[in-house]
């Protein structure tokens, strides 16, 4: 997607630079403005709707009934984000190449094979009447803007060569399937695990399989807490277990090569999609009311960002928060009674199966000993090509399906070469319930009712944290996670020989990880292993290390009389608990070494806080990387080492366990036969590489090095990601504190250090003791329109650590209104 969008930049930049004169600049500036005052027609309304916008451009929509409210939300969202919506829809439909040419073909093939649009269409046909009507109102609003207000469309659409077309309910449903696809990442963990087995054998591979550490679960030998709401405080005794097991029945060598297996998502690297959220009860807040906090971590560098803030007001509905463009309502924020936020739960809803072709008939596969024909779907992908007649050529695509899902090994770039036939099974392909599960979030009267609404979600795999105006707080993991019989989902496997299904049901929704009003008076998640004691089902092999969650617990367990400012500061906390694992070992290995004593002294004085202005965090991160590379590269080779280490969650907690055993065989360099190395030896060798790297980047004086100089974050326009002219289209860069292991997140690509790619896309604090607003800020802006202040104004505030008010009451929305539109429809 980035490659495609980058090409659009040159057209815009050339247009800007060629204008030259101030008058021409003003023409371009005026062309970017959307209508925010006066009257605008919105077909289908039953009564007028008022839209106020504050200085941030946040829209506050006032309607006299719910259908008109949702219709107006669709209209206003299209006003602000039509280009973004059209690009995302073209992505999941597999239609990018028709506009952007051959570079987009691999993405289109991937989406067509996964069948997100097909799934959306099939699912939409099974929606209940009420759910369909709710989504249809939003679609009607989007389509009214597209059809009746072409003069108001963003000029960026023309630059991109996009012509907006009417939306359908199935498009909104396909968006939910796209969210499922982007959040369900266990697939990559399966492939890495299998590659390690292929390389090392099952027994050796399991010594570096993922580890789960859960501060909230009882360590072996201790009595478990009774009652789901009673959770022990974080203590030095932490429950630890391997997240991957490899029974011989499905740990056979398969010879998978990730370089030829990139179906979902585009690369093996999953660098840090995640989030933090927490809620505290009245006993921990200064206001005496519940408080809810959320900062979703996304790659949010492309302006105006992922989230669209909105206020929604109608009889029975009062809400303010953030929505995904294309999903009605809000996913983060507060209503009259409940506040809520989300993180990625990482429930495993994807499995790879090794299929067996019928040797007598290659158009069939064997299933339970029977020869079964592949289901075949053929599609045509249009590709923009100036050399082709009419400027367009066609690419024929044939997708084979087994009863488990699409075959992902038939397509170049999507599957391994050779005779292996792998199918990908997903809940999104099989589950098409009558509701999406978001329909009731706006009207839940209390926390328990909200929990019941969350349990209706099958495809969205979130950790919801929530609180209500009565002081209740809770957490619930959403989504339908299969119950496997005889397999844990951690590795690709063959279907059962007798043809029976090894997905035997789904984890009961009210037994999914969660808690309600725990004695400690707070709940929280940080993409970690949230399973409670004695959880009887396999849930996932892919979760975040517990560093962020433990830091959250350190602060919240001590929290008293907490304010909005306190929670805002905790979201910006730069304490790196992972560094406690290795820091003293680094110092001991390097101290006294004339060549590296300066590094040791800086690390010895460091308090483990990743400050942008200090050298120690940079030294630590560089050594951490190099020691990890040296640990695995000699046995795994470069490619497999890079693939595993680029998937941070797979190895970090396991590496901590290895560090605790400095003579572990993994630290021995198997390419040297004359000696046996240990961790200390690897650290000293790594220090030479680090010194060379950092001297070249920041000069010979280590005391003058700065983490922030390396750990940068660049906000960019979708029309200009790199090179000169970024500032002309809203882009800017900042130095960032924090790291991938701090609450103030800044995850970098392991193989392309150290620029931040995943970070807090938004920060929100809701205090039920503050009746008229929520405190929030986007890492971006409200509108995608270039040359307008609301494209990136909140990103500048975000970078400074500031917060803004999003108004919750009609009175405050009126008092802070900077513009006013009446939406009408004359029948």
Short mmCIF file of C-alpha atoms in Angstrom, two decimals, residues 579-743:
data_model
loop_
_atom_site.label_atom_id
_atom_site.label_comp_id
_atom_site.label_asym_id
_atom_site.label_seq_id
_atom_site.Cartn_x
_atom_site.Cartn_y
_atom_site.Cartn_z
CA UNK A 579 16.18 -3.83 30.48
CA UNK A 580 16.33 -5.12 34.07
CA UNK A 581 16.85 -8.62 32.68
CA UNK A 582 20.08 -7.93 30.79
CA UNK A 583 21.47 -4.59 31.97
CA UNK A 584 23.56 -5.78 34.93
CA UNK A 585 24.95 -8.66 32.86
CA UNK A 586 25.99 -6.21 30.14
CA UNK A 587 27.75 -4.00 32.68
CA UNK A 588 29.57 -6.93 34.29
CA UNK A 589 30.81 -8.20 30.92
CA UNK A 590 32.07 -4.83 29.68
CA UNK A 591 33.23 -3.05 32.82
CA UNK A 592 36.99 -2.70 32.95
CA UNK A 593 37.42 -3.47 29.26
CA UNK A 594 39.42 -0.47 27.95
CA UNK A 595 37.56 -0.49 24.64
CA UNK A 596 34.08 -0.69 26.11
CA UNK A 597 34.31 0.67 29.63
CA UNK A 598 32.60 3.91 28.53
CA UNK A 599 29.55 1.89 27.49
CA UNK A 600 29.56 0.00 30.76
CA UNK A 601 29.75 3.19 32.83
CA UNK A 602 26.82 4.78 31.00
CA UNK A 603 24.72 1.63 31.43
CA UNK A 604 25.67 1.31 35.09
CA UNK A 605 24.35 4.79 35.84
CA UNK A 606 21.19 4.27 33.82
CA UNK A 607 17.89 3.80 35.68
CA UNK A 608 16.15 1.86 32.93
CA UNK A 609 14.10 4.81 31.68
CA UNK A 610 14.21 5.26 27.91
CA UNK A 611 14.77 9.02 27.75
CA UNK A 612 15.25 10.52 24.31
CA UNK A 613 18.10 12.78 25.44
CA UNK A 614 20.24 10.04 26.97
CA UNK A 615 22.86 7.71 25.47
CA UNK A 616 22.21 4.67 27.67
CA UNK A 617 18.88 3.63 26.07
CA UNK A 618 20.54 3.66 22.64
CA UNK A 619 23.50 1.62 23.88
CA UNK A 620 21.15 -0.86 25.53
CA UNK A 621 18.95 -1.33 22.47
CA UNK A 622 21.96 -1.77 20.19
CA UNK A 623 23.54 -4.36 22.50
CA UNK A 624 20.21 -6.15 23.00
CA UNK A 625 19.85 -6.55 19.24
CA UNK A 626 23.41 -7.67 18.62
CA UNK A 627 23.44 -10.19 21.47
CA UNK A 628 20.15 -11.68 20.25
CA UNK A 629 21.49 -11.94 16.70
CA UNK A 630 24.70 -13.58 17.90
CA UNK A 631 22.75 -16.06 20.04
CA UNK A 632 20.74 -17.52 17.18
CA UNK A 633 22.48 -16.75 13.88
CA UNK A 634 25.11 -19.50 14.06
CA UNK A 635 22.47 -22.26 14.27
CA UNK A 636 19.52 -20.75 12.41
CA UNK A 637 21.27 -18.86 9.63
CA UNK A 638 20.63 -15.26 8.68
CA UNK A 639 17.20 -15.57 7.07
CA UNK A 640 15.50 -17.61 9.78
CA UNK A 641 17.17 -15.57 12.54
CA UNK A 642 15.91 -12.34 10.99
CA UNK A 643 12.40 -13.74 10.55
CA UNK A 644 12.18 -14.91 14.15
CA UNK A 645 13.72 -11.83 15.75
CA UNK A 646 11.58 -9.49 13.64
CA UNK A 647 8.54 -11.05 15.29
CA UNK A 648 9.25 -9.57 18.72
CA UNK A 649 6.56 -11.35 20.68
CA UNK A 650 7.80 -14.75 19.57
CA UNK A 651 11.20 -14.64 21.26
CA UNK A 652 11.56 -11.89 23.86
CA UNK A 653 10.22 -13.66 26.94
CA UNK A 654 12.07 -16.86 25.99
CA UNK A 655 15.30 -14.89 25.56
CA UNK A 656 14.89 -13.52 29.09
CA UNK A 657 14.84 -17.11 30.35
CA UNK A 658 17.99 -17.91 28.40
CA UNK A 659 19.79 -14.88 29.85
CA UNK A 660 19.11 -16.25 33.32
CA UNK A 661 21.26 -19.25 32.32
CA UNK A 662 24.44 -17.63 30.90
CA UNK A 663 26.01 -21.00 30.07
CA UNK A 664 22.98 -22.19 28.10
CA UNK A 665 24.05 -24.03 24.92
CA UNK A 666 22.32 -21.43 22.76
CA UNK A 667 25.10 -18.96 23.67
CA UNK A 668 27.77 -21.26 22.31
CA UNK A 669 28.91 -20.46 18.77
CA UNK A 670 28.68 -23.81 17.04
CA UNK A 671 30.95 -22.60 14.22
CA UNK A 672 33.92 -22.48 16.62
CA UNK A 673 35.15 -25.91 17.64
CA UNK A 674 38.07 -24.92 19.84
CA UNK A 675 36.05 -23.41 22.65
CA UNK A 676 32.58 -23.15 24.18
CA UNK A 677 31.24 -19.59 24.37
CA UNK A 678 28.86 -18.23 26.98
CA UNK A 679 26.70 -15.13 27.26
CA UNK A 680 29.62 -12.99 28.47
CA UNK A 681 31.60 -13.87 25.35
CA UNK A 682 28.71 -12.93 23.07
CA UNK A 683 28.26 -9.59 24.84
CA UNK A 684 31.90 -8.64 24.30
CA UNK A 685 31.76 -9.57 20.63
CA UNK A 686 28.49 -7.64 20.24
CA UNK A 687 30.04 -4.56 21.86
CA UNK A 688 32.60 -4.25 19.04
CA UNK A 689 29.83 -4.18 16.45
CA UNK A 690 27.75 -1.74 18.50
CA UNK A 691 30.68 0.62 19.04
CA UNK A 692 31.40 0.68 15.32
CA UNK A 693 27.75 1.23 14.44
CA UNK A 694 27.10 4.06 16.90
CA UNK A 695 30.41 5.90 16.35
CA UNK A 696 29.59 5.99 12.64
CA UNK A 697 26.08 7.27 13.34
CA UNK A 698 26.63 9.74 16.20
CA UNK A 699 30.37 10.35 16.65
CA UNK A 700 33.17 9.02 18.91
CA UNK A 701 32.00 10.44 22.25
CA UNK A 702 29.50 7.96 23.68
CA UNK A 703 28.35 10.42 26.34
CA UNK A 704 26.98 12.64 23.55
CA UNK A 705 24.94 9.96 21.87
CA UNK A 706 21.15 10.35 22.08
CA UNK A 707 18.44 7.72 21.90
CA UNK A 708 16.05 10.24 20.36
CA UNK A 709 18.40 10.98 17.46
CA UNK A 710 18.06 7.35 16.40
CA UNK A 711 14.54 6.68 17.71
CA UNK A 712 12.65 9.08 15.47
CA UNK A 713 9.03 9.19 14.39
CA UNK A 714 7.99 10.72 11.09
CA UNK A 715 4.39 11.65 10.37
CA UNK A 716 3.78 11.65 6.63
CA UNK A 717 1.12 12.45 4.09
CA UNK A 718 -0.20 9.48 2.10
CA UNK A 719 0.92 11.54 -0.90
CA UNK A 720 4.53 12.00 0.21
CA UNK A 721 6.15 9.46 2.50
CA UNK A 722 9.85 10.08 1.78
CA UNK A 723 12.14 12.69 0.33
CA UNK A 724 11.93 16.44 -0.05
CA UNK A 725 8.65 18.26 0.28
CA UNK A 726 7.10 16.25 3.10
CA UNK A 727 6.45 19.37 5.17
CA UNK A 728 4.50 20.92 2.30
CA UNK A 729 1.88 18.20 2.66
CA UNK A 730 1.74 18.13 6.46
CA UNK A 731 4.58 15.78 7.34
CA UNK A 732 6.97 16.34 10.25
CA UNK A 733 9.39 14.37 12.40
CA UNK A 734 10.10 14.18 16.14
CA UNK A 735 12.55 12.47 18.45
CA UNK A 736 10.84 9.97 20.71
CA UNK A 737 11.52 8.50 24.16
CA UNK A 738 10.25 5.06 25.12
CA UNK A 739 10.70 1.79 23.23
CA UNK A 740 8.79 -1.30 22.25
CA UNK A 741 8.77 -2.44 25.88
CA UNK A 742 7.55 0.72 27.60
CA UNK A 743 4.01 1.92 28.16
#
